[in-house]
PDB file of C-alpha atoms in Angstrom:
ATOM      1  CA  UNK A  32       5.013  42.669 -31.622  1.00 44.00           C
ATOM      2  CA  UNK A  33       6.325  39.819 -30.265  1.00 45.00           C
ATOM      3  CA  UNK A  34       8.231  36.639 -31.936  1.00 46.00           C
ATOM      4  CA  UNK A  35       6.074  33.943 -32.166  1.00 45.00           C
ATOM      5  CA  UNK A  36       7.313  31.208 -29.317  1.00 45.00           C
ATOM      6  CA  UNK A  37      10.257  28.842 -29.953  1.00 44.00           C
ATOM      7  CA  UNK A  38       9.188  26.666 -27.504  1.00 43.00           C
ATOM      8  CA  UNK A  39       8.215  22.453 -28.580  1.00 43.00           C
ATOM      9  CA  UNK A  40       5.029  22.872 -27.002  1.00 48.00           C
ATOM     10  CA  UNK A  41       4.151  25.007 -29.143  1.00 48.00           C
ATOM     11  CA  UNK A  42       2.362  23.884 -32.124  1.00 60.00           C
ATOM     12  CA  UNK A  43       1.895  27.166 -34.460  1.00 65.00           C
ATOM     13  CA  UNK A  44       4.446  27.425 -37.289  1.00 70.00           C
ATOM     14  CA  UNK A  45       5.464  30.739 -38.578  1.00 71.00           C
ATOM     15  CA  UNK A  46       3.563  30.080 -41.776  1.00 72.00           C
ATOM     16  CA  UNK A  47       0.563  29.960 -40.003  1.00 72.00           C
ATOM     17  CA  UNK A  48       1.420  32.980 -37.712  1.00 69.00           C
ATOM     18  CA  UNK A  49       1.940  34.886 -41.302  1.00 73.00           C
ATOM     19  CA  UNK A  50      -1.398  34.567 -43.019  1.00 74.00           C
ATOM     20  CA  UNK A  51      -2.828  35.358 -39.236  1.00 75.00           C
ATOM     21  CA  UNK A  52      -4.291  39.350 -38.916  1.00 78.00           C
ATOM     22  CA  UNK A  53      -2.048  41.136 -36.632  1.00 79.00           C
ATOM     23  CA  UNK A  54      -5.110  40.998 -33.972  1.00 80.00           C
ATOM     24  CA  UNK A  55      -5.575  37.186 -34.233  1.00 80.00           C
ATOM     25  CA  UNK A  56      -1.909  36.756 -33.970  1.00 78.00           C
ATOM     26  CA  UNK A  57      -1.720  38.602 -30.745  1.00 81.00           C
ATOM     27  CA  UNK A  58      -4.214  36.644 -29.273  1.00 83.00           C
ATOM     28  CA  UNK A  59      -2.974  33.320 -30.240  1.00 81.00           C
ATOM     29  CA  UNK A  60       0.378  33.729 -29.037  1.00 80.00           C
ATOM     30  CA  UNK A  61      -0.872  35.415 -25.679  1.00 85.00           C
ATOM     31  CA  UNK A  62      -2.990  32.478 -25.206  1.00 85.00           C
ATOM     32  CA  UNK A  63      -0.102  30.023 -26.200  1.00 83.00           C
ATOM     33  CA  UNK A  64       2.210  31.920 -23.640  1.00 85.00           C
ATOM     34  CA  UNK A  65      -0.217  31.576 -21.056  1.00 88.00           C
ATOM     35  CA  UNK A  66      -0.789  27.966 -21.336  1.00 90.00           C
ATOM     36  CA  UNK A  67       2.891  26.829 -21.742  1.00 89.00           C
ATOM     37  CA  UNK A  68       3.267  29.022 -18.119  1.00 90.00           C
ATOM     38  CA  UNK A  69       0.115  26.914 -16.437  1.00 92.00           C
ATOM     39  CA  UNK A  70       1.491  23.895 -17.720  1.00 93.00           C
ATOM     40  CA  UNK A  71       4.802  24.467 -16.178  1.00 91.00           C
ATOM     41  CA  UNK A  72       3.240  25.512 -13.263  1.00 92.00           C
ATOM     42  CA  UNK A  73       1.428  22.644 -12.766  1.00 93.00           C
ATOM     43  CA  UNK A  74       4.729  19.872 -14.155  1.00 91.00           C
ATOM     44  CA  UNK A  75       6.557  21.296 -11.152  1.00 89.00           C
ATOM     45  CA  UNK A  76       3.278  20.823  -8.442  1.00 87.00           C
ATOM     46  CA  UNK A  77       2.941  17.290  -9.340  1.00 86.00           C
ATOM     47  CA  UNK A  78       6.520  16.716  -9.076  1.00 84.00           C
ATOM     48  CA  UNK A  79       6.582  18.293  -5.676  1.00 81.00           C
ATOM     49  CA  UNK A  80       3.605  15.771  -4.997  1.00 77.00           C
ATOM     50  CA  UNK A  81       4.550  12.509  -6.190  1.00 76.00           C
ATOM     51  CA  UNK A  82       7.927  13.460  -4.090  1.00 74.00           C
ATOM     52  CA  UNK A  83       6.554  14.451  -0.808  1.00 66.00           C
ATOM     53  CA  UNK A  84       3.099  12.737  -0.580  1.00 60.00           C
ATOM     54  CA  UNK A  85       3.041   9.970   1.883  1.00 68.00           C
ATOM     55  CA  UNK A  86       2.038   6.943   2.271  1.00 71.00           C
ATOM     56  CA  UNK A  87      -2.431   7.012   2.157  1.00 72.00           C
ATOM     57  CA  UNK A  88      -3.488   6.105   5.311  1.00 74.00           C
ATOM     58  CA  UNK A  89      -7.150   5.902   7.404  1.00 72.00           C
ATOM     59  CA  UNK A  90      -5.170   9.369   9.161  1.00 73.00           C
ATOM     60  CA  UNK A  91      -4.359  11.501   6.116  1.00 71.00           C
ATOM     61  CA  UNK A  92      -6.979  10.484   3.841  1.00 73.00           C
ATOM     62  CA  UNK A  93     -10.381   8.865   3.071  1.00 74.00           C
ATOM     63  CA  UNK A  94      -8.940   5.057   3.092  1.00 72.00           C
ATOM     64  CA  UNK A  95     -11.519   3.252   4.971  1.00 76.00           C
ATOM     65  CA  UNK A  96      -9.775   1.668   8.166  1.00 73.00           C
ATOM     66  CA  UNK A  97     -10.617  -1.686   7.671  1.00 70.00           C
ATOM     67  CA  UNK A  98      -7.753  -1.525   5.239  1.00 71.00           C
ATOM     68  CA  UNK A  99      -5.115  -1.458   7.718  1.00 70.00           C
ATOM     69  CA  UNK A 100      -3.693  -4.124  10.034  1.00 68.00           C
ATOM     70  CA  UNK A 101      -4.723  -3.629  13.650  1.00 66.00           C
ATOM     71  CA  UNK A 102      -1.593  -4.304  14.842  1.00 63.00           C
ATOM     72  CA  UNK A 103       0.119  -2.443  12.181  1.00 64.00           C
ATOM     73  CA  UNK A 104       1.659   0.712  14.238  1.00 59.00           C
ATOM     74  CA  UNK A 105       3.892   2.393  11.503  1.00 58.00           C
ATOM     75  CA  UNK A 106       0.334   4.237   9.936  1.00 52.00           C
ATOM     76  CA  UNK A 107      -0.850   4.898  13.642  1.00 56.00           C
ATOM     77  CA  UNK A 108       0.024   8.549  14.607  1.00 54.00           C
ATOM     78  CA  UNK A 109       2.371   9.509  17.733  1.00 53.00           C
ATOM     79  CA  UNK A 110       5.629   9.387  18.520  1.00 56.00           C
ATOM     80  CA  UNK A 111       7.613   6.495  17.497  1.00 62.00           C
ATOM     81  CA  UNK A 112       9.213   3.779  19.750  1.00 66.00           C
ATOM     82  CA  UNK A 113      12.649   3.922  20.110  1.00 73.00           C
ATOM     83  CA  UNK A 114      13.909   0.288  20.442  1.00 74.00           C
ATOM     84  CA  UNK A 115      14.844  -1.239  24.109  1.00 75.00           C
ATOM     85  CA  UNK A 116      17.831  -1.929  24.988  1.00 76.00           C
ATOM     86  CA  UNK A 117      16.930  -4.851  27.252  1.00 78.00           C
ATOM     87  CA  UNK A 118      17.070  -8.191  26.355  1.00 77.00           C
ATOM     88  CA  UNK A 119      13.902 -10.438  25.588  1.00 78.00           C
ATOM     89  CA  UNK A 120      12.672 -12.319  28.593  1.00 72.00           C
ATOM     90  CA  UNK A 121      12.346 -11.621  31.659  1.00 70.00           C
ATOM     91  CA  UNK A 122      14.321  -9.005  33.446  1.00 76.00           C
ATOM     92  CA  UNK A 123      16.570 -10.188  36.429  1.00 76.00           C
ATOM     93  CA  UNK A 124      14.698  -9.695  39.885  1.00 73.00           C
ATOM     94  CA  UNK A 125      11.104  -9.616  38.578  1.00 73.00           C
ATOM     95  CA  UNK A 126       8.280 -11.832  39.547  1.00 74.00           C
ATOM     96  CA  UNK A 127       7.468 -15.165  37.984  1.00 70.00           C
ATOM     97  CA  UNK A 128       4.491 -15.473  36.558  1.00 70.00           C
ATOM     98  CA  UNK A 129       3.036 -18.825  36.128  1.00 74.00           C
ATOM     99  CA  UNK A 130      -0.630 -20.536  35.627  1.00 79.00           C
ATOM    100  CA  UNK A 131      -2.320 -22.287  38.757  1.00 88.00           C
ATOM    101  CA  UNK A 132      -2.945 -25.106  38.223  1.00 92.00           C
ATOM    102  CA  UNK A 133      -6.249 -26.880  38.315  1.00 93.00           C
ATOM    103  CA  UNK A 134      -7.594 -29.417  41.739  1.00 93.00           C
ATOM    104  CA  UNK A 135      -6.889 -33.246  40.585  1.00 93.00           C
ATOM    105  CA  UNK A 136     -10.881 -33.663  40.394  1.00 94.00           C
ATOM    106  CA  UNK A 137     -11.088 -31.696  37.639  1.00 93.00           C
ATOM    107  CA  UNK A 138      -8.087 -33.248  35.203  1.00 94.00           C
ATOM    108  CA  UNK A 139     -10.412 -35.400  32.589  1.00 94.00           C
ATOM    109  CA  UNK A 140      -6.927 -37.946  33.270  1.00 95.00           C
ATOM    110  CA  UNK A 141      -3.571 -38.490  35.424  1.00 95.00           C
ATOM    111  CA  UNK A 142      -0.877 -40.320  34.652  1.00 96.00           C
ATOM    112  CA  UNK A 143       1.859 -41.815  37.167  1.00 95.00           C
ATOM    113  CA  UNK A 144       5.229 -41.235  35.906  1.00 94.00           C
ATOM    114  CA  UNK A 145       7.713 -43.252  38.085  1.00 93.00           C
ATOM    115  CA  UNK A 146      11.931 -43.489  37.404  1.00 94.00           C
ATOM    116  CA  UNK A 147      12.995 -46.242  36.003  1.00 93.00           C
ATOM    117  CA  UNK A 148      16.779 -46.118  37.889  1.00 94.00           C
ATOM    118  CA  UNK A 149      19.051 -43.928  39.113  1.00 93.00           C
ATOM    119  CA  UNK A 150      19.975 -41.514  37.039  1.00 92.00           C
ATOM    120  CA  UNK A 151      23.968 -41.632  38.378  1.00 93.00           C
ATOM    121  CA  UNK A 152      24.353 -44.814  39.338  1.00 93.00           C
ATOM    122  CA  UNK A 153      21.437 -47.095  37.750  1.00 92.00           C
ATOM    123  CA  UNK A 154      20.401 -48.652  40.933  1.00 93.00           C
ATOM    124  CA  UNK A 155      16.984 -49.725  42.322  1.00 93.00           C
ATOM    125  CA  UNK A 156      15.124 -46.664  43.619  1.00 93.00           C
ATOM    126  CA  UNK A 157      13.211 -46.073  46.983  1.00 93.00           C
ATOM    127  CA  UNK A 158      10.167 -44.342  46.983  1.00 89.00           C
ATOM    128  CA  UNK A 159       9.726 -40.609  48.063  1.00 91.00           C
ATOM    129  CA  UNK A 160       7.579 -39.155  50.877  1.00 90.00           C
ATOM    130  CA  UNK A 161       7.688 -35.785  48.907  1.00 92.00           C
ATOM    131  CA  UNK A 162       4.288 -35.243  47.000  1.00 92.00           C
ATOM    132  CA  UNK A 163       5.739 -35.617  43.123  1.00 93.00           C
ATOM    133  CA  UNK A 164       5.750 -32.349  40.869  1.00 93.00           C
ATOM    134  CA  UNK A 165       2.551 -31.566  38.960  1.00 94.00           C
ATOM    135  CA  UNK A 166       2.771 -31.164  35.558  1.00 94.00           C
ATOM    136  CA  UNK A 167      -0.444 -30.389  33.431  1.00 94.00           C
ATOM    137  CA  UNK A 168      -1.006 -29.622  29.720  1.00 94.00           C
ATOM    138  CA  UNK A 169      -4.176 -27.801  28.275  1.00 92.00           C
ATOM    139  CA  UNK A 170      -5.462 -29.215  24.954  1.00 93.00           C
ATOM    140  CA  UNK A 171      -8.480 -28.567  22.864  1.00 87.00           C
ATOM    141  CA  UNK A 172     -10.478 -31.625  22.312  1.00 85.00           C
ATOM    142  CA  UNK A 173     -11.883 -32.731  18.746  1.00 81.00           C
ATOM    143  CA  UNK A 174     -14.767 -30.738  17.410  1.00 79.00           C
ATOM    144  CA  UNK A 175     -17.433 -33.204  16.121  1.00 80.00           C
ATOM    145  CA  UNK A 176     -20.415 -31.834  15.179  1.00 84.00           C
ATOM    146  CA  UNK A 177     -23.790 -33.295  16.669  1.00 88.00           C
ATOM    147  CA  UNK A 178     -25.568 -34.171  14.125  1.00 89.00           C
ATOM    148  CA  UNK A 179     -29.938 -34.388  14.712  1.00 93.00           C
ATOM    149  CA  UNK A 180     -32.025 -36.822  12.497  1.00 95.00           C
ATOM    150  CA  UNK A 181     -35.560 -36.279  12.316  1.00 96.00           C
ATOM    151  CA  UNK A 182     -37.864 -38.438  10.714  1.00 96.00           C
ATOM    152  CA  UNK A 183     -41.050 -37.418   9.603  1.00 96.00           C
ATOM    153  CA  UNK A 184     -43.488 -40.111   9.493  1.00 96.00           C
ATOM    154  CA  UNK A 185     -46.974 -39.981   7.635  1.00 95.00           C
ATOM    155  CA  UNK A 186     -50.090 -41.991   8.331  1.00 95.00           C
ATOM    156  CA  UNK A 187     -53.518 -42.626   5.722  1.00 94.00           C
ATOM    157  CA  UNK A 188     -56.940 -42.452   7.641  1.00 94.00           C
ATOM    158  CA  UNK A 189     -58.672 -45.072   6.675  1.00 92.00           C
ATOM    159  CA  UNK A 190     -62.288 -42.967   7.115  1.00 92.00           C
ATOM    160  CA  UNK A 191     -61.709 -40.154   4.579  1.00 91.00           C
ATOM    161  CA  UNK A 192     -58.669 -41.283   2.702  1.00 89.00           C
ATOM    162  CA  UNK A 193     -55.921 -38.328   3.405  1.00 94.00           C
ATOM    163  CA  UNK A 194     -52.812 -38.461   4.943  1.00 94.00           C
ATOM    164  CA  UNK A 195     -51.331 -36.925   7.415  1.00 95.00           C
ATOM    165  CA  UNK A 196     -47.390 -36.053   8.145  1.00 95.00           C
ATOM    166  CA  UNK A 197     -45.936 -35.391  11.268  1.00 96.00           C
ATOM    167  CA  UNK A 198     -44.486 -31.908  12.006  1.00 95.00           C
ATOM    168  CA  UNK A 199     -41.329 -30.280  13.191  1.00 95.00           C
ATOM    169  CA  UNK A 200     -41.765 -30.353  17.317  1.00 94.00           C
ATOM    170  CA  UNK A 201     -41.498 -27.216  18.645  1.00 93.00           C
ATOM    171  CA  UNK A 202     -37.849 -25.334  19.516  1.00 90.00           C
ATOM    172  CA  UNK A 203     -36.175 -27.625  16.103  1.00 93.00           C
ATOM    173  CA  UNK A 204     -35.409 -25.255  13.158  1.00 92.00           C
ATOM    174  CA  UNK A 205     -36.504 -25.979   9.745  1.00 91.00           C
ATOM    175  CA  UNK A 206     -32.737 -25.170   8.539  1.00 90.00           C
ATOM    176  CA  UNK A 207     -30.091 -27.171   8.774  1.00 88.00           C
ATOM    177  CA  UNK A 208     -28.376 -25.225  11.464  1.00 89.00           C
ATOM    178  CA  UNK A 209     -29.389 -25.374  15.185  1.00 91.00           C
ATOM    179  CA  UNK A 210     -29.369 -22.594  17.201  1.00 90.00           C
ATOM    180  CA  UNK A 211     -26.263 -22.918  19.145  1.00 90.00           C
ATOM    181  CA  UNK A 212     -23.796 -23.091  15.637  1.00 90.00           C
ATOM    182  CA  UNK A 213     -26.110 -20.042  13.944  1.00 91.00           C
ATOM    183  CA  UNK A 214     -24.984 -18.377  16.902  1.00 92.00           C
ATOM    184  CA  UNK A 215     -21.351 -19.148  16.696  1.00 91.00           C
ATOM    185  CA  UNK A 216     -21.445 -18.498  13.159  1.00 92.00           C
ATOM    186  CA  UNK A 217     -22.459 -14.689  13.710  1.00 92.00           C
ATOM    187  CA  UNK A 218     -19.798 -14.755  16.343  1.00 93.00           C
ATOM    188  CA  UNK A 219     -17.202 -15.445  13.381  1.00 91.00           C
ATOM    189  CA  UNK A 220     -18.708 -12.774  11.333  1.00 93.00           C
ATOM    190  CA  UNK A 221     -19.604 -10.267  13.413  1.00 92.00           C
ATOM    191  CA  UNK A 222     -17.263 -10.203  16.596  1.00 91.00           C
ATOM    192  CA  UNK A 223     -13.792 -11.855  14.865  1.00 90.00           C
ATOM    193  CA  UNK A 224     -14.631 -10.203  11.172  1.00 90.00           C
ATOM    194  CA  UNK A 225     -14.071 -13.515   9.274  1.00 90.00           C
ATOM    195  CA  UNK A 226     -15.883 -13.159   5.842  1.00 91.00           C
ATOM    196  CA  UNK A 227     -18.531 -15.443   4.944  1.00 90.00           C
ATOM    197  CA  UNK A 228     -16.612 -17.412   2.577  1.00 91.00           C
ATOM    198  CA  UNK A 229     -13.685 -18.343   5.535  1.00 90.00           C
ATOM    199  CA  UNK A 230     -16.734 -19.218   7.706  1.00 89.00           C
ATOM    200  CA  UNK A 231     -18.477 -21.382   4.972  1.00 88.00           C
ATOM    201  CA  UNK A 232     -14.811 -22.847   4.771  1.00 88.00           C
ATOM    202  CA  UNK A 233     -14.468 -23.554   8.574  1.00 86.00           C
ATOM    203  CA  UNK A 234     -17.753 -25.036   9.156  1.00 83.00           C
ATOM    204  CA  UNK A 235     -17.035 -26.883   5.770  1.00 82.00           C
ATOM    205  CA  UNK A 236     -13.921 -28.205   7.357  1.00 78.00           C
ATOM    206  CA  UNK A 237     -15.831 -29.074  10.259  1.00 73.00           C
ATOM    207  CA  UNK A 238     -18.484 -31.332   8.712  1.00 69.00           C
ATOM    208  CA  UNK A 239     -15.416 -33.637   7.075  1.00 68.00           C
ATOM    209  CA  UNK A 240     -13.890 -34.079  10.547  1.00 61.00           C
ATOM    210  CA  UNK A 241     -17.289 -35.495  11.581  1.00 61.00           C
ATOM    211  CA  UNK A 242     -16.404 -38.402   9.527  1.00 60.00           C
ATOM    212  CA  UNK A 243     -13.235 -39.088  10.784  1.00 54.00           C
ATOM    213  CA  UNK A 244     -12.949 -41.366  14.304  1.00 51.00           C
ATOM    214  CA  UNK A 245     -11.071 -40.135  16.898  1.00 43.00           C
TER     215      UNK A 245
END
């Protein structure tokens, strides 16, 4: 017969082991034995696991993949880019790459810039032949919203008493948004993935700029 187990885990004492029947006893401490060898067993897979298990990704498990970045490339598989060794900028003999510029018509403004002096000297200067150098700078302009009043009026008939409001013409919602900012709104959610609340907060944002006079 076996000793009963010296181990911590266990919990039987050799008091109890004693007042066990020699069949209960070998039972007990087979089943202990076992246990205590499953338990080990499975001590040294999770420590194999919490060592080697990487990072959860949309690529190794169920993470949805609206959880990563999409310019985040470290949880993208393939091979990974070794750094360049070229300098940022361009690279000596390439091609420039510049915007055309847009016909003078269709600049909303142009402004003359003329020297004052010479920039050696300070004298008086002549003026050029040569066309001057175009310059021209893109900007976004304020966005106002347009906002639509309508006043519905109501008239009594002086026969039978009732009166009568005017309606809604046709093609004007009976919202407050129009059809043009519903549709940029669903562009927001749907196309750029901006959550309601950030779109509530942008058109929100908009609205107080319609006070302000530009």
């Amino acid at each position: 017969m076996a000793a009963p187990s010296t181990s911590p885990k266990t919990t039987i004492t050799p008091e109890i082991v004693a007042e066990m029947t020699p069949a209960v006893k070998e039972f007990v401490l087979a089943a202990f034995a076992h246990f205590e060898a499953k338990i080990a067993e499975l001590e040294e897979q999770v420590k194999k696991l919490s060592t080697k298990t990487p990072k959860a990704t949309p690529n190794n498990s169920s993470v949805p993949s609206s959880t990563v970045h999409p310019h985040n490339d470290k949880d993208k598989p393939g091979k990974k880019k070794t750094k360049s060794k070229r300098k940022r900028g361009g690279q000596k003999g390439h091609k420039k790459q510049s915007r055309d510029l847009v016909p003078p018509e269709q600049c909303t403004e142009i402004f003359e810039h003329h020297p004052d002096a010479c920039r050696r000297c300070g004298g008086e200067l002549l003026a050029d032949t040569e066309p001057p150098r175009r310059h021209q700078v893109w900007e976004m302009p304020p966005i106002v919203p347009l906002v639509f009043e309508h006043r519905l009026h109501r008239g009594n008939c002086p026969c039978c008493g009732i009166s009568t409001s005017a309606t809604l013409p046709d093609g004007v919602p009976t919202g407050q948004c129009g059809p043009r900012l519903a549709a940029f709104t669903g562009l927001l959610m749907g196309h750029f993935r901006q959550s309601k609340r950030r779109a509530a907060a942008f058109l929100a944002g908009q609205r107080q700029l319609r006070q302000l006079k530009f």
